[in-house]
């Protein structure tokens, strides 16, 4: 029996990209001014709409700047070298894979801490800063 695969999302809002990359919106906007290949389209409302390819490139920039410790100029040069060599797409996808693995490791470590009893489980349905339900008004 064939399984139904969920459609792959091709376009992302700046909020989606921030959640995926763990970056702030002002960082993404700054990088757009520094890396000419980061040029998201804008919808009718004027909101940025990122394509999957751009998200991969953002992850590559993040990897070069934060992990490899390149400067903005150095990262720009490195990406240009990869583009000329034809390895840019593969490098961008690899950076995305590395980030996904790191995120999974963090989540698994959190689960282990909960299972060990060293951390209380987090509830996602409560409002931030509120651990108790509101009292009934009956």
mmCIF file of C-alpha atoms in Angstrom:
data_model
loop_
_atom_site.group_PDB
_atom_site.id
_atom_site.type_symbol
_atom_site.label_atom_id
_atom_site.label_comp_id
_atom_site.label_asym_id
_atom_site.label_seq_id
_atom_site.Cartn_x
_atom_site.Cartn_y
_atom_site.Cartn_z
ATOM 1 C CA UNK A 1 0.000 0.000 0.000
ATOM 2 C CA UNK A 2 1.457 3.358 -1.026
ATOM 3 C CA UNK A 3 1.905 5.964 1.665
ATOM 4 C CA UNK A 4 0.814 9.516 1.146
ATOM 5 C CA UNK A 5 3.656 11.986 1.465
ATOM 6 C CA UNK A 6 2.942 15.476 2.713
ATOM 7 C CA UNK A 7 3.583 18.188 0.151
ATOM 8 C CA UNK A 8 6.939 19.900 0.519
ATOM 9 C CA UNK A 9 6.648 23.567 1.423
ATOM 10 C CA UNK A 10 8.324 25.724 -1.217
ATOM 11 C CA UNK A 11 7.677 29.234 0.125
ATOM 12 C CA UNK A 12 8.279 30.590 3.604
ATOM 13 C CA UNK A 13 7.436 33.812 5.451
ATOM 14 C CA UNK A 14 10.162 35.610 7.388
ATOM 15 C CA UNK A 15 8.623 34.196 10.589
ATOM 16 C CA UNK A 16 8.869 30.671 9.192
ATOM 17 C CA UNK A 17 12.502 31.238 8.210
ATOM 18 C CA UNK A 18 13.303 32.651 11.653
ATOM 19 C CA UNK A 19 11.802 29.560 13.292
ATOM 20 C CA UNK A 20 13.656 27.199 10.943
ATOM 21 C CA UNK A 21 17.028 28.912 11.221
ATOM 22 C CA UNK A 22 16.875 30.201 14.797
ATOM 23 C CA UNK A 23 17.729 33.709 13.579
ATOM 24 C CA UNK A 24 16.066 37.051 14.302
ATOM 25 C CA UNK A 25 14.301 38.957 11.502
ATOM 26 C CA UNK A 26 16.746 41.873 11.707
ATOM 27 C CA UNK A 27 19.636 39.461 11.095
ATOM 28 C CA UNK A 28 17.955 38.120 7.957
ATOM 29 C CA UNK A 29 17.260 41.643 6.712
ATOM 30 C CA UNK A 30 20.890 42.632 7.333
ATOM 31 C CA UNK A 31 22.179 39.556 5.508
ATOM 32 C CA UNK A 32 19.972 40.474 2.551
ATOM 33 C CA UNK A 33 21.935 43.728 2.302
ATOM 34 C CA UNK A 34 25.271 41.883 2.517
ATOM 35 C CA UNK A 35 24.673 38.840 0.287
ATOM 36 C CA UNK A 36 23.223 39.657 -3.131
ATOM 37 C CA UNK A 37 21.898 36.116 -3.604
ATOM 38 C CA UNK A 38 19.573 36.584 -0.601
ATOM 39 C CA UNK A 39 16.853 38.535 -2.288
ATOM 40 C CA UNK A 40 13.428 37.186 -1.324
ATOM 41 C CA UNK A 41 10.434 38.140 -3.392
ATOM 42 C CA UNK A 42 7.700 40.182 -1.800
ATOM 43 C CA UNK A 43 4.028 39.353 -1.949
ATOM 44 C CA UNK A 44 1.222 41.832 -2.660
ATOM 45 C CA UNK A 45 1.259 42.912 0.973
ATOM 46 C CA UNK A 46 4.983 43.672 0.784
ATOM 47 C CA UNK A 47 5.978 40.753 3.023
ATOM 48 C CA UNK A 48 9.106 38.753 2.232
ATOM 49 C CA UNK A 49 8.544 35.325 0.703
ATOM 50 C CA UNK A 50 11.579 33.037 0.820
ATOM 51 C CA UNK A 51 12.042 30.053 -1.454
ATOM 52 C CA UNK A 52 13.480 26.754 -0.223
ATOM 53 C CA UNK A 53 16.741 27.518 -2.069
ATOM 54 C CA UNK A 54 17.107 30.774 -0.131
ATOM 55 C CA UNK A 55 16.513 29.017 3.187
ATOM 56 C CA UNK A 56 19.298 26.572 2.296
ATOM 57 C CA UNK A 57 21.610 29.486 1.475
ATOM 58 C CA UNK A 58 20.716 31.223 4.743
ATOM 59 C CA UNK A 59 21.712 28.066 6.589
ATOM 60 C CA UNK A 60 25.005 28.010 4.680
ATOM 61 C CA UNK A 61 25.684 31.648 5.601
ATOM 62 C CA UNK A 62 24.827 30.902 9.233
ATOM 63 C CA UNK A 63 27.170 27.909 9.220
ATOM 64 C CA UNK A 64 30.024 29.907 7.700
ATOM 65 C CA UNK A 65 29.575 32.857 10.068
ATOM 66 C CA UNK A 66 28.752 31.113 13.340
ATOM 67 C CA UNK A 67 30.420 27.704 13.077
ATOM 68 C CA UNK A 68 33.342 28.268 10.701
ATOM 69 C CA UNK A 69 33.836 31.807 12.125
ATOM 70 C CA UNK A 70 34.167 33.540 8.742
ATOM 71 C CA UNK A 71 33.693 37.290 8.482
ATOM 72 C CA UNK A 72 30.907 38.599 6.236
ATOM 73 C CA UNK A 73 33.480 39.262 3.483
ATOM 74 C CA UNK A 74 35.078 35.858 3.990
ATOM 75 C CA UNK A 75 31.714 34.089 3.835
ATOM 76 C CA UNK A 76 30.818 36.023 0.687
ATOM 77 C CA UNK A 77 34.117 34.947 -0.937
ATOM 78 C CA UNK A 78 33.705 31.323 0.179
ATOM 79 C CA UNK A 79 30.198 31.154 -1.246
ATOM 80 C CA UNK A 80 31.426 32.665 -4.520
ATOM 81 C CA UNK A 81 34.177 30.010 -4.684
ATOM 82 C CA UNK A 82 31.593 27.270 -4.096
ATOM 83 C CA UNK A 83 29.336 28.771 -6.767
ATOM 84 C CA UNK A 84 32.181 28.796 -9.320
ATOM 85 C CA UNK A 85 33.133 25.213 -8.404
ATOM 86 C CA UNK A 86 29.524 24.066 -8.774
ATOM 87 C CA UNK A 87 29.275 22.847 -5.182
ATOM 88 C CA UNK A 88 27.124 25.636 -3.739
ATOM 89 C CA UNK A 89 23.845 23.732 -3.683
ATOM 90 C CA UNK A 90 25.449 20.668 -2.079
ATOM 91 C CA UNK A 91 27.192 22.833 0.541
ATOM 92 C CA UNK A 92 23.944 24.672 1.317
ATOM 93 C CA UNK A 93 22.045 21.421 1.771
ATOM 94 C CA UNK A 94 24.823 20.013 3.942
ATOM 95 C CA UNK A 95 24.631 23.109 6.188
ATOM 96 C CA UNK A 96 20.868 22.614 6.484
ATOM 97 C CA UNK A 97 21.395 18.948 7.394
ATOM 98 C CA UNK A 98 23.945 19.874 10.070
ATOM 99 C CA UNK A 99 21.504 22.355 11.614
ATOM 100 C CA UNK A 100 18.701 19.793 11.615
ATOM 101 C CA UNK A 101 20.947 17.253 13.352
ATOM 102 C CA UNK A 102 21.957 19.821 15.985
ATOM 103 C CA UNK A 103 18.320 20.724 16.602
ATOM 104 C CA UNK A 104 17.404 17.049 16.976
ATOM 105 C CA UNK A 105 20.289 16.540 19.413
ATOM 106 C CA UNK A 106 19.045 19.464 21.545
ATOM 107 C CA UNK A 107 15.528 18.051 21.571
ATOM 108 C CA UNK A 108 16.755 14.571 22.474
ATOM 109 C CA UNK A 109 18.917 15.958 25.282
ATOM 110 C CA UNK A 110 15.857 17.785 26.607
ATOM 111 C CA UNK A 111 13.846 14.566 26.488
ATOM 112 C CA UNK A 112 16.621 12.730 28.340
ATOM 113 C CA UNK A 113 16.662 15.405 31.058
ATOM 114 C CA UNK A 114 12.895 15.035 31.468
ATOM 115 C CA UNK A 115 13.199 11.243 31.637
ATOM 116 C CA UNK A 116 16.050 11.525 34.176
ATOM 117 C CA UNK A 117 13.932 13.851 36.276
ATOM 118 C CA UNK A 118 16.443 16.704 36.080
ATOM 119 C CA UNK A 119 14.037 18.903 34.119
ATOM 120 C CA UNK A 120 10.285 19.332 34.297
ATOM 121 C CA UNK A 121 8.366 18.593 31.114
ATOM 122 C CA UNK A 122 7.272 21.649 29.177
ATOM 123 C CA UNK A 123 3.631 22.162 28.324
ATOM 124 C CA UNK A 124 2.890 23.778 25.003
ATOM 125 C CA UNK A 125 -0.781 24.539 25.568
ATOM 126 C CA UNK A 126 -0.338 26.958 28.480
ATOM 127 C CA UNK A 127 0.303 30.651 28.037
ATOM 128 C CA UNK A 128 3.910 31.689 28.658
ATOM 129 C CA UNK A 129 4.597 32.256 32.331
ATOM 130 C CA UNK A 130 1.387 30.568 33.431
ATOM 131 C CA UNK A 131 1.470 27.065 34.833
ATOM 132 C CA UNK A 132 -1.975 26.921 36.390
ATOM 133 C CA UNK A 133 -5.386 27.043 34.726
ATOM 134 C CA UNK A 134 -7.587 30.013 35.425
ATOM 135 C CA UNK A 135 -10.002 29.532 38.332
ATOM 136 C CA UNK A 136 -13.577 28.763 37.404
ATOM 137 C CA UNK A 137 -16.068 31.624 37.621
ATOM 138 C CA UNK A 138 -19.073 29.418 38.421
#
